Each structure stands twice: as structure tokens, then as C-alpha cells.
PDB file of C-alpha atoms and ligand atoms in Angstrom:
ATOM      1  CA  MET A   1      99.210 107.936  89.966  1.00  0.00           C
ATOM      2  CA  GLU A   2      98.369 111.085  91.958  1.00  0.00           C
ATOM      3  CA  TYR A   3      96.830 110.706  95.417  1.00  0.00           C
ATOM      4  CA  LYS A   4      94.855 113.444  97.179  1.00  0.00           C
ATOM      5  CA  ASN A   5      95.248 112.041 100.676  1.00  0.00           C
ATOM      6  CA  LEU A   6      98.594 110.252 100.605  1.00  0.00           C
ATOM      7  CA  LEU A   7     102.219 111.409 100.526  1.00  0.00           C
ATOM      8  CA  ILE A   8     104.500 108.751  99.080  1.00  0.00           C
ATOM      9  CA  GLU A   9     108.303 108.900  98.946  1.00  0.00           C
ATOM     10  CA  THR A  10     110.764 106.190  97.965  1.00  0.00           C
ATOM     11  CA  SER A  11     114.478 106.201  98.663  1.00  0.00           C
ATOM     12  CA  ASN A  12     116.933 103.279  98.492  1.00  0.00           C
ATOM     13  CA  GLY A  13     114.169 100.689  98.314  1.00  0.00           C
ATOM     14  CA  ILE A  14     112.243 102.092 101.297  1.00  0.00           C
ATOM     15  CA  THR A  15     108.880 103.772 100.716  1.00  0.00           C
ATOM     16  CA  THR A  16     107.235 105.986 103.299  1.00  0.00           C
ATOM     17  CA  LEU A  17     103.492 106.219 102.798  1.00  0.00           C
ATOM     18  CA  MET A  18     101.943 108.978 104.906  1.00  0.00           C
ATOM     19  CA  ILE A  19      98.187 109.333 105.307  1.00  0.00           C
ATOM     20  CA  ASN A  20      97.677 113.062 104.969  1.00  0.00           C
ATOM     21  CA  ARG A  21      94.374 114.379 106.395  1.00  0.00           C
ATOM     22  CA  PRO A  22      95.709 115.905 109.613  1.00  0.00           C
ATOM     23  CA  GLN A  23      92.731 118.275 109.945  1.00  0.00           C
ATOM     24  CA  VAL A  24      90.576 115.206 110.830  1.00  0.00           C
ATOM     25  CA  LEU A  25      93.386 113.216 112.479  1.00  0.00           C
ATOM     26  CA  ASN A  26      93.882 111.227 109.242  1.00  0.00           C
ATOM     27  CA  ALA A  27      90.438 109.610 109.499  1.00  0.00           C
ATOM     28  CA  LEU A  28      89.764 107.000 106.818  1.00  0.00           C
ATOM     29  CA  ASN A  29      86.885 107.997 104.554  1.00  0.00           C
ATOM     30  CA  SER A  30      85.999 105.932 101.497  1.00  0.00           C
ATOM     31  CA  ASP A  31      88.372 107.991  99.297  1.00  0.00           C
ATOM     32  CA  VAL A  32      91.334 107.318 101.595  1.00  0.00           C
ATOM     33  CA  VAL A  33      90.538 103.605 101.764  1.00  0.00           C
ATOM     34  CA  ARG A  34      90.381 103.481  97.948  1.00  0.00           C
ATOM     35  CA  GLU A  35      93.619 105.462  97.576  1.00  0.00           C
ATOM     36  CA  LEU A  36      95.414 103.228 100.077  1.00  0.00           C
ATOM     37  CA  GLU A  37      94.319 100.116  98.228  1.00  0.00           C
ATOM     38  CA  CYS A  38      95.438 101.497  94.836  1.00  0.00           C
ATOM     39  CA  ALA A  39      98.730 102.858  96.188  1.00  0.00           C
ATOM     40  CA  LEU A  40      99.689  99.682  98.038  1.00  0.00           C
ATOM     41  CA  TYR A  41      98.752  97.534  95.046  1.00  0.00           C
ATOM     42  CA  GLU A  42     100.965  99.678  92.798  1.00  0.00           C
ATOM     43  CA  LEU A  43     103.856  99.790  95.271  1.00  0.00           C
ATOM     44  CA  ASP A  44     103.771  96.000  95.662  1.00  0.00           C
ATOM     45  CA  LEU A  45     104.255  95.623  91.904  1.00  0.00           C
ATOM     46  CA  ASP A  46     107.247  97.977  91.898  1.00  0.00           C
ATOM     47  CA  ALA A  47     110.485  95.985  92.171  1.00  0.00           C
ATOM     48  CA  ALA A  48     112.290  99.134  93.397  1.00  0.00           C
ATOM     49  CA  VAL A  49     110.138  99.108  96.554  1.00  0.00           C
ATOM     50  CA  ARG A  50     111.485  96.613  99.102  1.00  0.00           C
ATOM     51  CA  VAL A  51     109.850  97.789 102.349  1.00  0.00           C
ATOM     52  CA  ILE A  52     106.908 100.117 103.004  1.00  0.00           C
ATOM     53  CA  ILE A  53     106.497 102.211 106.153  1.00  0.00           C
ATOM     54  CA  VAL A  54     102.951 103.448 106.816  1.00  0.00           C
ATOM     55  CA  THR A  55     102.529 106.485 109.062  1.00  0.00           C
ATOM     56  CA  GLY A  56     100.241 109.456 109.683  1.00  0.00           C
ATOM     57  CA  ALA A  57     100.740 113.160 108.965  1.00  0.00           C
ATOM     58  CA  GLY A  58     100.867 115.686 111.804  1.00  0.00           C
ATOM     59  CA  GLU A  59     101.813 115.497 115.455  1.00  0.00           C
ATOM     60  CA  LYS A  60      98.657 113.957 116.833  1.00  0.00           C
ATOM     61  CA  ALA A  61      97.483 110.936 114.950  1.00  0.00           C
ATOM     62  CA  PHE A  62      98.438 107.869 112.984  1.00  0.00           C
ATOM     63  CA  VAL A  63      94.768 107.399 112.034  1.00  0.00           C
ATOM     64  CA  ALA A  64      91.904 108.234 114.447  1.00  0.00           C
ATOM     65  CA  GLY A  65      89.600 105.680 112.824  1.00  0.00           C
ATOM     66  CA  ALA A  66      87.131 105.483 110.014  1.00  0.00           C
ATOM     67  CA  ASP A  67      85.555 108.850 109.181  1.00  0.00           C
ATOM     68  CA  ILE A  68      82.621 109.191 111.589  1.00  0.00           C
ATOM     69  CA  LYS A  69      81.099 112.123 109.698  1.00  0.00           C
ATOM     70  CA  GLU A  70      80.919 110.098 106.487  1.00  0.00           C
ATOM     71  CA  MET A  71      79.724 106.947 108.295  1.00  0.00           C
ATOM     72  CA  SER A  72      76.973 108.793 110.168  1.00  0.00           C
ATOM     73  CA  GLU A  73      74.991 109.139 106.938  1.00  0.00           C
ATOM     74  CA  ILE A  74      75.357 105.748 105.286  1.00  0.00           C
ATOM     75  CA  SER A  75      72.805 102.938 104.966  1.00  0.00           C
ATOM     76  CA  ALA A  76      73.239  99.385 106.260  1.00  0.00           C
ATOM     77  CA  TYR A  77      74.076  98.222 102.752  1.00  0.00           C
ATOM     78  CA  GLU A  78      76.700 100.977 102.361  1.00  0.00           C
ATOM     79  CA  ALA A  79      78.132 100.176 105.809  1.00  0.00           C
ATOM     80  CA  HIS A  80      78.536  96.519 104.837  1.00  0.00           C
ATOM     81  CA  ASP A  81      80.197  97.587 101.586  1.00  0.00           C
ATOM     82  CA  PHE A  82      82.492 100.044 103.427  1.00  0.00           C
ATOM     83  CA  ALA A  83      83.541  97.309 105.883  1.00  0.00           C
ATOM     84  CA  ARG A  84      84.240  94.868 103.036  1.00  0.00           C
ATOM     85  CA  ARG A  85      86.339  97.483 101.219  1.00  0.00           C
ATOM     86  CA  GLY A  86      88.281  98.234 104.409  1.00  0.00           C
ATOM     87  CA  GLN A  87      88.800  94.521 104.971  1.00  0.00           C
ATOM     88  CA  ARG A  88      89.951  94.079 101.366  1.00  0.00           C
ATOM     89  CA  LEU A  89      92.626  96.712 102.065  1.00  0.00           C
ATOM     90  CA  MET A  90      93.741  94.894 105.238  1.00  0.00           C
ATOM     91  CA  LEU A  91      93.857  91.542 103.419  1.00  0.00           C
ATOM     92  CA  LEU A  92      95.840  93.149 100.588  1.00  0.00           C
ATOM     93  CA  ILE A  93      98.518  94.159 103.109  1.00  0.00           C
ATOM     94  CA  ASN A  94      98.698  90.526 104.268  1.00  0.00           C
ATOM     95  CA  LYS A  95      98.925  89.244 100.703  1.00  0.00           C
ATOM     96  CA  MET A  96     101.513  91.762  99.499  1.00  0.00           C
ATOM     97  CA  THR A  97     104.965  90.372  98.851  1.00  0.00           C
ATOM     98  CA  THR A  98     106.510  93.584 100.247  1.00  0.00           C
ATOM     99  CA  PRO A  99     106.875  93.865 104.036  1.00  0.00           C
ATOM    100  CA  VAL A 100     104.841  96.704 105.562  1.00  0.00           C
ATOM    101  CA  ILE A 101     105.803  98.358 108.872  1.00  0.00           C
ATOM    102  CA  ALA A 102     103.342 100.565 110.769  1.00  0.00           C
ATOM    103  CA  ALA A 103     105.026 103.576 112.407  1.00  0.00           C
ATOM    104  CA  VAL A 104     102.330 104.753 114.828  1.00  0.00           C
ATOM    105  CA  ASN A 105     102.992 108.396 115.658  1.00  0.00           C
ATOM    106  CA  GLY A 106      99.830 109.210 117.657  1.00  0.00           C
ATOM    107  CA  TYR A 107      96.235 108.012 117.915  1.00  0.00           C
ATOM    108  CA  ALA A 108      95.614 104.620 116.295  1.00  0.00           C
ATOM    109  CA  LEU A 109      91.917 104.159 116.977  1.00  0.00           C
ATOM    110  CA  GLY A 110      89.259 101.992 115.345  1.00  0.00           C
ATOM    111  CA  GLY A 111      90.118 101.683 111.642  1.00  0.00           C
ATOM    112  CA  GLY A 112      93.521 103.209 112.436  1.00  0.00           C
ATOM    113  CA  LEU A 113      94.376 100.383 114.823  1.00  0.00           C
ATOM    114  CA  GLU A 114      92.983  97.959 112.255  1.00  0.00           C
ATOM    115  CA  LEU A 115      95.350  99.394 109.646  1.00  0.00           C
ATOM    116  CA  ALA A 116      98.309  99.080 112.029  1.00  0.00           C
ATOM    117  CA  LEU A 117      97.331  95.506 112.952  1.00  0.00           C
ATOM    118  CA  ALA A 118      97.178  94.546 109.272  1.00  0.00           C
ATOM    119  CA  CYS A 119     100.821  95.601 108.847  1.00  0.00           C
ATOM    120  CA  ASP A 120     103.593  93.067 109.410  1.00  0.00           C
ATOM    121  CA  PHE A 121     104.638  94.713 112.686  1.00  0.00           C
ATOM    122  CA  ILE A 122     104.166  97.941 114.610  1.00  0.00           C
ATOM    123  CA  TYR A 123     106.628 100.486 115.992  1.00  0.00           C
ATOM    124  CA  ALA A 124     105.191 103.314 118.071  1.00  0.00           C
ATOM    125  CA  SER A 125     106.104 106.668 119.508  1.00  0.00           C
ATOM    126  CA  GLU A 126     105.771 107.049 123.273  1.00  0.00           C
ATOM    127  CA  LYS A 127     102.882 109.413 122.493  1.00  0.00           C
ATOM    128  CA  ALA A 128     100.896 106.793 120.582  1.00  0.00           C
ATOM    129  CA  LYS A 129      97.473 105.713 121.833  1.00  0.00           C
ATOM    130  CA  PHE A 130      95.574 102.602 120.835  1.00  0.00           C
ATOM    131  CA  GLY A 131      91.978 101.505 121.122  1.00  0.00           C
ATOM    132  CA  PHE A 132      88.724 100.413 119.603  1.00  0.00           C
ATOM    133  CA  PRO A 133      86.161 103.096 120.596  1.00  0.00           C
ATOM    134  CA  GLU A 134      83.494 101.571 118.297  1.00  0.00           C
ATOM    135  CA  VAL A 135      81.136 100.255 121.001  1.00  0.00           C
ATOM    136  CA  GLY A 136      80.856 103.851 122.231  1.00  0.00           C
ATOM    137  CA  LEU A 137      79.501 104.720 118.771  1.00  0.00           C
ATOM    138  CA  GLY A 138      77.021 101.845 118.831  1.00  0.00           C
ATOM    139  CA  ILE A 139      78.996  99.741 116.346  1.00  0.00           C
ATOM    140  CA  ILE A 140      81.874  97.234 116.319  1.00  0.00           C
ATOM    141  CA  PRO A 141      85.273  97.319 114.571  1.00  0.00           C
ATOM    142  CA  GLY A 142      84.598  96.597 110.905  1.00  0.00           C
ATOM    143  CA  PHE A 143      87.980  96.511 109.155  1.00  0.00           C
ATOM    144  CA  GLY A 144      89.084  93.149 110.592  1.00  0.00           C
ATOM    145  CA  GLY A 145      89.886  94.402 114.109  1.00  0.00           C
ATOM    146  CA  THR A 146      87.938  91.755 116.027  1.00  0.00           C
ATOM    147  CA  GLN A 147      89.738  89.058 114.056  1.00  0.00           C
ATOM    148  CA  ASN A 148      93.270  90.454 113.897  1.00  0.00           C
ATOM    149  CA  LEU A 149      93.467  91.683 117.499  1.00  0.00           C
ATOM    150  CA  ALA A 150      92.158  88.421 118.966  1.00  0.00           C
ATOM    151  CA  ARG A 151      94.613  86.447 116.842  1.00  0.00           C
ATOM    152  CA  LEU A 152      97.513  88.690 117.896  1.00  0.00           C
ATOM    153  CA  ILE A 153      96.958  89.051 121.672  1.00  0.00           C
ATOM    154  CA  GLY A 154      94.372  86.366 122.406  1.00  0.00           C
ATOM    155  CA  PRO A 155      90.617  86.708 122.928  1.00  0.00           C
ATOM    156  CA  ASN A 156      90.691  87.750 126.616  1.00  0.00           C
ATOM    157  CA  ARG A 157      92.682  90.951 126.160  1.00  0.00           C
ATOM    158  CA  ALA A 158      90.946  91.670 122.844  1.00  0.00           C
ATOM    159  CA  ASN A 159      87.570  91.269 124.588  1.00  0.00           C
ATOM    160  CA  GLU A 160      88.583  93.705 127.345  1.00  0.00           C
ATOM    161  CA  LEU A 161      89.844  96.346 124.915  1.00  0.00           C
ATOM    162  CA  ILE A 162      86.905  96.068 122.510  1.00  0.00           C
ATOM    163  CA  PHE A 163      84.071  95.712 125.104  1.00  0.00           C
ATOM    164  CA  THR A 164      85.257  98.775 127.082  1.00  0.00           C
ATOM    165  CA  GLY A 165      86.323 100.968 124.157  1.00  0.00           C
ATOM    166  CA  ARG A 166      89.232 101.917 126.433  1.00  0.00           C
ATOM    167  CA  ILE A 167      92.212 103.784 124.988  1.00  0.00           C
ATOM    168  CA  ILE A 168      95.598 102.427 126.086  1.00  0.00           C
ATOM    169  CA  ASN A 169      99.016 104.050 125.908  1.00  0.00           C
ATOM    170  CA  ALA A 170     102.069 102.843 124.010  1.00  0.00           C
ATOM    171  CA  ALA A 171     103.619 101.155 127.062  1.00  0.00           C
ATOM    172  CA  GLN A 172     100.490  99.066 127.629  1.00  0.00           C
ATOM    173  CA  ALA A 173     100.248  98.207 123.925  1.00  0.00           C
ATOM    174  CA  HIS A 174     103.896  97.129 124.070  1.00  0.00           C
ATOM    175  CA  ALA A 175     103.303  95.021 127.188  1.00  0.00           C
ATOM    176  CA  TRP A 176     100.363  93.316 125.469  1.00  0.00           C
ATOM    177  CA  GLY A 177     102.402  92.506 122.356  1.00  0.00           C
ATOM    178  CA  ILE A 178     100.564  94.858 120.001  1.00  0.00           C
ATOM    179  CA  VAL A 179     103.688  96.982 119.486  1.00  0.00           C
ATOM    180  CA  ASN A 180     107.209  95.628 118.912  1.00  0.00           C
ATOM    181  CA  GLU A 181     109.195  98.716 120.002  1.00  0.00           C
ATOM    182  CA  ILE A 182     108.513 102.153 121.492  1.00  0.00           C
ATOM    183  CA  CYS A 183     110.695 105.236 121.086  1.00  0.00           C
ATOM    184  CA  ALA A 184     110.715 109.026 121.418  1.00  0.00           C
ATOM    185  CA  PRO A 185     108.530 110.708 118.771  1.00  0.00           C
ATOM    186  CA  GLY A 186     111.515 112.063 116.811  1.00  0.00           C
ATOM    187  CA  ASP A 187     113.108 108.614 116.655  1.00  0.00           C
ATOM    188  CA  LEU A 188     110.101 106.780 115.226  1.00  0.00           C
ATOM    189  CA  LEU A 189     110.723 107.122 111.490  1.00  0.00           C
ATOM    190  CA  PRO A 190     114.518 106.724 111.846  1.00  0.00           C
ATOM    191  CA  MET A 191     113.921 103.500 113.821  1.00  0.00           C
ATOM    192  CA  ALA A 192     111.506 102.172 111.176  1.00  0.00           C
ATOM    193  CA  VAL A 193     113.912 103.157 108.374  1.00  0.00           C
ATOM    194  CA  SER A 194     116.826 101.492 110.150  1.00  0.00           C
ATOM    195  CA  THR A 195     114.897  98.207 110.417  1.00  0.00           C
ATOM    196  CA  ALA A 196     113.739  98.587 106.813  1.00  0.00           C
ATOM    197  CA  ARG A 197     117.403  98.950 105.764  1.00  0.00           C
ATOM    198  CA  GLU A 198     118.257  95.686 107.521  1.00  0.00           C
ATOM    199  CA  ILE A 199     115.469  93.977 105.594  1.00  0.00           C
ATOM    200  CA  VAL A 200     116.585  95.546 102.290  1.00  0.00           C
ATOM    201  CA  GLY A 201     120.062  94.078 102.896  1.00  0.00           C
ATOM    202  CA  LYS A 202     118.652  90.538 102.894  1.00  0.00           C
ATOM    203  CA  GLY A 203     117.465  88.406  99.969  1.00  0.00           C
ATOM    204  CA  ALA A 204     114.162  89.850  98.734  1.00  0.00           C
ATOM    205  CA  LEU A 205     112.795  86.415  97.862  1.00  0.00           C
ATOM    206  CA  GLY A 206     113.666  85.018 101.279  1.00  0.00           C
ATOM    207  CA  VAL A 207     111.859  87.906 102.990  1.00  0.00           C
ATOM    208  CA  THR A 208     108.824  87.566 100.718  1.00  0.00           C
ATOM    209  CA  TYR A 209     108.580  83.807 101.187  1.00  0.00           C
ATOM    210  CA  ALA A 210     109.005  84.162 104.961  1.00  0.00           C
ATOM    211  CA  LYS A 211     106.082  86.639 105.016  1.00  0.00           C
ATOM    212  CA  ASP A 212     104.042  84.221 102.909  1.00  0.00           C
ATOM    213  CA  ALA A 213     104.856  81.246 105.189  1.00  0.00           C
ATOM    214  CA  ILE A 214     104.044  83.137 108.398  1.00  0.00           C
ATOM    215  CA  THR A 215     100.895  84.910 107.189  1.00  0.00           C
ATOM    216  CA  ASN A 216      99.331  81.996 105.341  1.00  0.00           C
ATOM    217  CA  GLY A 217     100.617  79.364 107.756  1.00  0.00           C
ATOM    218  CA  LEU A 218      98.659  81.018 110.574  1.00  0.00           C
ATOM    219  CA  ASN A 219      95.438  80.037 108.806  1.00  0.00           C
ATOM    220  CA  MET A 220      96.478  76.381 108.497  1.00  0.00           C
ATOM    221  CA  THR A 221      96.815  73.468 110.869  1.00  0.00           C
ATOM    222  CA  LYS A 222     100.378  73.205 112.162  1.00  0.00           C
ATOM    223  CA  GLU A 223     101.023  70.162 109.998  1.00  0.00           C
ATOM    224  CA  ASP A 224      99.769  71.905 106.835  1.00  0.00           C
ATOM    225  CA  GLY A 225     101.798  74.986 107.788  1.00  0.00           C
ATOM    226  CA  PHE A 226     104.922  72.858 108.093  1.00  0.00           C
ATOM    227  CA  ARG A 227     104.221  71.285 104.694  1.00  0.00           C
ATOM    228  CA  TYR A 228     103.700  74.770 103.178  1.00  0.00           C
ATOM    229  CA  GLU A 229     106.940  76.029 104.755  1.00  0.00           C
ATOM    230  CA  ALA A 230     108.861  73.039 103.317  1.00  0.00           C
ATOM    231  CA  SER A 231     107.525  73.689  99.824  1.00  0.00           C
ATOM    232  CA  LEU A 232     108.563  77.369  99.939  1.00  0.00           C
ATOM    233  CA  PHE A 233     111.940  76.343 101.396  1.00  0.00           C
ATOM    234  CA  GLY A 234     112.417  73.953  98.455  1.00  0.00           C
ATOM    235  CA  VAL A 235     111.421  76.526  95.824  1.00  0.00           C
ATOM    236  CA  LEU A 236     114.069  78.949  97.120  1.00  0.00           C
ATOM    237  CA  PHE A 237     116.747  76.416  96.139  1.00  0.00           C
ATOM    238  CA  ALA A 238     115.841  77.156  92.513  1.00  0.00           C
ATOM    239  CA  THR A 239     116.847  80.829  92.901  1.00  0.00           C
ATOM    240  CA  SER A 240     120.101  82.685  92.316  1.00  0.00           C
ATOM    241  CA  ASP A 241     119.587  84.419  95.707  1.00  0.00           C
ATOM    242  CA  GLN A 242     120.021  81.053  97.459  1.00  0.00           C
ATOM    243  CA  ARG A 243     123.206  80.320  95.514  1.00  0.00           C
ATOM    244  CA  GLU A 244     124.496  83.855  96.158  1.00  0.00           C
ATOM    245  CA  GLY A 245     123.607  83.805  99.879  1.00  0.00           C
ATOM    246  CA  MET A 246     125.242  80.456 100.587  1.00  0.00           C
ATOM    247  CA  GLY A 247     128.158  81.138  98.199  1.00  0.00           C
ATOM    248  CA  ALA A 248     128.885  84.458  99.933  1.00  0.00           C
ATOM    249  CA  PHE A 249     128.829  82.771 103.347  1.00  0.00           C
ATOM    250  CA  LEU A 250     131.288  80.094 102.224  1.00  0.00           C
ATOM    251  CA  GLU A 251     133.537  82.679 100.537  1.00  0.00           C
ATOM    252  CA  LYS A 252     133.344  84.951 103.628  1.00  0.00           C
ATOM    253  CA  ARG A 253     132.006  87.955 101.706  1.00  0.00           C
ATOM    254  CA  THR A 254     128.839  90.042 101.783  1.00  0.00           C
ATOM    255  CA  ALA A 255     126.056  88.628  99.623  1.00  0.00           C
ATOM    256  CA  GLU A 256     124.756  90.680  96.736  1.00  0.00           C
ATOM    257  CA  PHE A 257     121.192  89.571  96.284  1.00  0.00           C
ATOM    258  CA  LYS A 258     119.312  90.191  93.029  1.00  0.00           C
ATOM    259  CA  GLY A 259     115.824  89.147  94.094  1.00  0.00           C
ATOM    260  CA  LYS A 260     115.823  86.318  91.521  1.00  0.00           C
TER     261      LYS A 260
HETATM  262  N1  LIG B 301      86.258 110.704 111.954  1.00  0.00           N
HETATM  263  C1  LIG B 301      86.007 111.962 111.542  1.00  0.00           C
HETATM  264  N2  LIG B 301      86.573 113.051 112.093  1.00  0.00           N
HETATM  265  C2  LIG B 301      87.428 112.850 113.113  1.00  0.00           C
HETATM  266  C3  LIG B 301      87.722 111.565 113.603  1.00  0.00           C
HETATM  267  C4  LIG B 301      87.108 110.451 112.975  1.00  0.00           C
HETATM  268  N3  LIG B 301      87.343 109.196 113.321  1.00  0.00           N
HETATM  269  N4  LIG B 301      88.593 111.681 114.642  1.00  0.00           N
HETATM  270  C5  LIG B 301      88.831 113.002 114.787  1.00  0.00           C
HETATM  271  N5  LIG B 301      88.130 113.708 113.875  1.00  0.00           N
HETATM  272  C6  LIG B 301      88.091 115.160 113.677  1.00  0.00           C
HETATM  273  C7  LIG B 301      87.277 115.831 114.767  1.00  0.00           C
HETATM  274  O1  LIG B 301      85.908 115.788 114.449  1.00  0.00           O
HETATM  275  C8  LIG B 301      87.873 117.232 114.752  1.00  0.00           C
HETATM  276  O2  LIG B 301      87.321 117.931 113.664  1.00  0.00           O
HETATM  277  P1  LIG B 301      86.823 119.468 113.861  1.00  0.00           P
HETATM  278  O3  LIG B 301      88.095 120.234 114.168  1.00  0.00           O
HETATM  279  O4  LIG B 301      86.217 119.814 112.547  1.00  0.00           O
HETATM  280  O5  LIG B 301      85.878 119.451 115.020  1.00  0.00           O
HETATM  281  C9  LIG B 301      89.339 116.983 114.424  1.00  0.00           C
HETATM  282  O6  LIG B 301      89.410 115.680 113.848  1.00  0.00           O
HETATM  283  C10 LIG B 301      90.229 116.996 115.668  1.00  0.00           C
HETATM  284  O7  LIG B 301      89.693 116.072 116.588  1.00  0.00           O
HETATM  285  P2  LIG B 301      89.316 116.455 118.108  1.00  0.00           P
HETATM  286  O8  LIG B 301      89.008 117.908 118.218  1.00  0.00           O
HETATM  287  O9  LIG B 301      88.277 115.495 118.572  1.00  0.00           O
HETATM  288  O10 LIG B 301      90.718 116.170 118.830  1.00  0.00           O
HETATM  289  P3  LIG B 301      90.945 115.780 120.354  1.00  0.00           P
HETATM  290  O11 LIG B 301      92.409 115.885 120.591  1.00  0.00           O
HETATM  291  O12 LIG B 301      90.036 116.531 121.242  1.00  0.00           O
HETATM  292  O13 LIG B 301      90.520 114.219 120.459  1.00  0.00           O
HETATM  293  C11 LIG B 301      90.421 111.928 119.718  1.00  0.00           C
HETATM  294  C12 LIG B 301      91.238 113.247 119.757  1.00  0.00           C
HETATM  295  C13 LIG B 301      90.334 111.338 121.120  1.00  0.00           C
HETATM  296  C14 LIG B 301      91.173 110.973 118.802  1.00  0.00           C
HETATM  297  C15 LIG B 301      89.004 112.231 119.163  1.00  0.00           C
HETATM  298  O14 LIG B 301      89.129 112.976 117.960  1.00  0.00           O
HETATM  299  C16 LIG B 301      88.198 111.017 118.878  1.00  0.00           C
HETATM  300  O15 LIG B 301      87.672 110.399 119.795  1.00  0.00           O
HETATM  301  N6  LIG B 301      88.051 110.642 117.575  1.00  0.00           N
HETATM  302  C17 LIG B 301      87.218 109.556 117.174  1.00  0.00           C
HETATM  303  C18 LIG B 301      87.893 108.223 117.444  1.00  0.00           C
HETATM  304  C19 LIG B 301      86.992 107.061 117.076  1.00  0.00           C
HETATM  305  O16 LIG B 301      85.917 106.894 117.627  1.00  0.00           O
HETATM  306  N7  LIG B 301      87.461 106.216 116.138  1.00  0.00           N
HETATM  307  C20 LIG B 301      86.733 105.056 115.693  1.00  0.00           C
HETATM  308  C21 LIG B 301      85.897 105.387 114.492  1.00  0.00           C
HETATM  309  S1  LIG B 301      84.814 104.060 114.031  1.00  0.00           S
HETATM  310  C22 LIG B 301      85.760 102.999 113.125  1.00  0.00           C
HETATM  311  O17 LIG B 301      86.949 103.179 112.943  1.00  0.00           O
HETATM  312  C23 LIG B 301      85.001 101.830 112.581  1.00  0.00           C
HETATM  313  C24 LIG B 301      85.821 100.790 111.932  1.00  0.00           C
HETATM  314  O18 LIG B 301      86.330  99.906 112.567  1.00  0.00           O
HETATM  315  C25 LIG B 301      85.943 100.764 110.491  1.00  0.00           C
END
């Protein structure tokens, strides 16, 4: 499928998905949200895609938020619908079997930070900036930001960031646990690709089931999460990847996983 606002490239199991509206700092209008949902859904069904890296086009921004121009003219009903569509995209990223890394190359504000937070983890350039400016626009984050940020860094820091609309730099976002690693701008995609390669070298089913256990387990009591983990652990013993992984260890060779 052709996308107007996305550049998608796959090589050796690693797909780079670039949001490409640099003239408006990659702001998410309803077309971009729809394209992202379709593209990610398609990529998740493609067995040749093992890891997805999401990033933004241009020097300045990952995504500077939902498109304020478009939002300024919508009704309450349309705003509710837009938020639900944005949230459906964020939940899709959680539910996908493929790991998704956010490579934040510049501003990640509002819906842009929400997109990054929905990914499985975030790498950032030293130039990246993070924040939820929504209260300064008379609204609140609407693509899951209040929920995902508070779950990731706790309510106190999430409250401070969201109530003030303050924009923080990459070092602060790293110190608060929003970002896993920071690097020079030119190293960002190579760093994400290098981690993606490590993941591609492991058993695809193991990675997928680990994502499932972590993501879904977070919504369960600890005891239910443990039970869920044990059931996924058990199912993996019915796969050839488990036999290959353990066989290769015992035979002191590199495993060749088939994702089956
Ligand atoms: N929506 C629409 N257009 C945007 C945009 C956005 N979120 N962010 C930037 N742009 C546009 C600007 O209007 C400008 O367009 P023109 O050249 O036509 O004027 C262009 O991108 C470049 O932006 P600036 O000239 O403003 O660049 P700057 O370097 O001076 O400032 C910035 C950069 C601080 C990121 C500033 O652009 C900014 O504050 N953007 C808005 C950030 C924001 O409030 N995001 C939250 C949106 S609400 C939301 O996301 C709700 C939700 O949870 C779903």
C-alpha cells in the first residue's frame, strides 16, 4: 500500500518507518494517524519484518504533536473520535507481535510523545525534547499520554510534566526513565538498528511472547501476571525454536531460529 505521509524501508528484518511531514514538524493529522494504523497493522502481519523503528523526517522533530491547525476546527464529537482513533493506534502498537523502537530525533511533544511512549522503548538524540504542551492549548493529552506516562514514570513526575506543559531535554527524560539511551544525532538510527539486529538474532517467538507477557502482565495483578507468564513459557516448549535454542546451547553452536 502507498502512504502519502510515511517512508517505509525494510532491510534484513528491520523496518524503518519515518513520519514524513517535516514542513509541520511531522504533526499528526487524521490522515497520518490512519496511515500509521494501516502501515503498522500490515507490517505486523509480514513475517519478514522482525523489528520496527519509528522516527521522524527532518532535523527538528520526531513528531511535534497532533495537528493543531486541524484540531482547531473540530467539534467535541470529532475530538472524541480523533482521540479514540489515536488511542487505537497506540493500543495497536502494544498489541503487535513485532517489537517497536522509537528513535526520537527532535521534538516529541503531545501526540508525538504519546507515540513514543506507546513504543516498546525509546532511544533519543541529544537534541530531542519531550513534553505535553496540551494544557497551554486548553486541552489535555488525548492519545493515551496521561495513562502511559503515569504508568511509566509514576504519577508525581507525570503530574509535574503535564500540569506545567514544560518541555524537558533528552538528559532529563533519560534521568526520569522515559528514554533508555541518548546519543549524538548521527548515531541515533545506527544505535536503534544495532539493537534491532540483536533482537533479530534471537528467537522471534520468544521475543513476541516476552512482549506479550510484559505488556499484558502490567494490566494484571502480580499473581495473574505470573500465571500468564507460566502459560506462555509452557507454550514455547511446543515450538521448534525452543528445541533449536536449547539444542544449539548444548551443542555449543549458534542457534538458527525459524520463528516456529
Ligand atoms: N500542529 C500543526 N502544525 C505544527 C505543529 C503542530 N503540532 N507543530 C509545529 N507546527 C508547524 C508550525 O505551525 C510551523 O508551520 P508554519 O511554518 O506554516 O508556520 C512549522 O510547523 C514549524 O514550526 P515552528 O515555526 O513553530 O517551529 P519552532 O522551531 O519555532 O518551534 C515547536 C517548534 C516548539 C515544536 C513549536 O512548533 C510548537 O510549539 N509546536 C506545537 C507543539 C504542541 O503544542 N504539541 C501538542 C499538540 S496537541 C496534542 O498533541 C494533543 C494530543 O495529545 C493528541
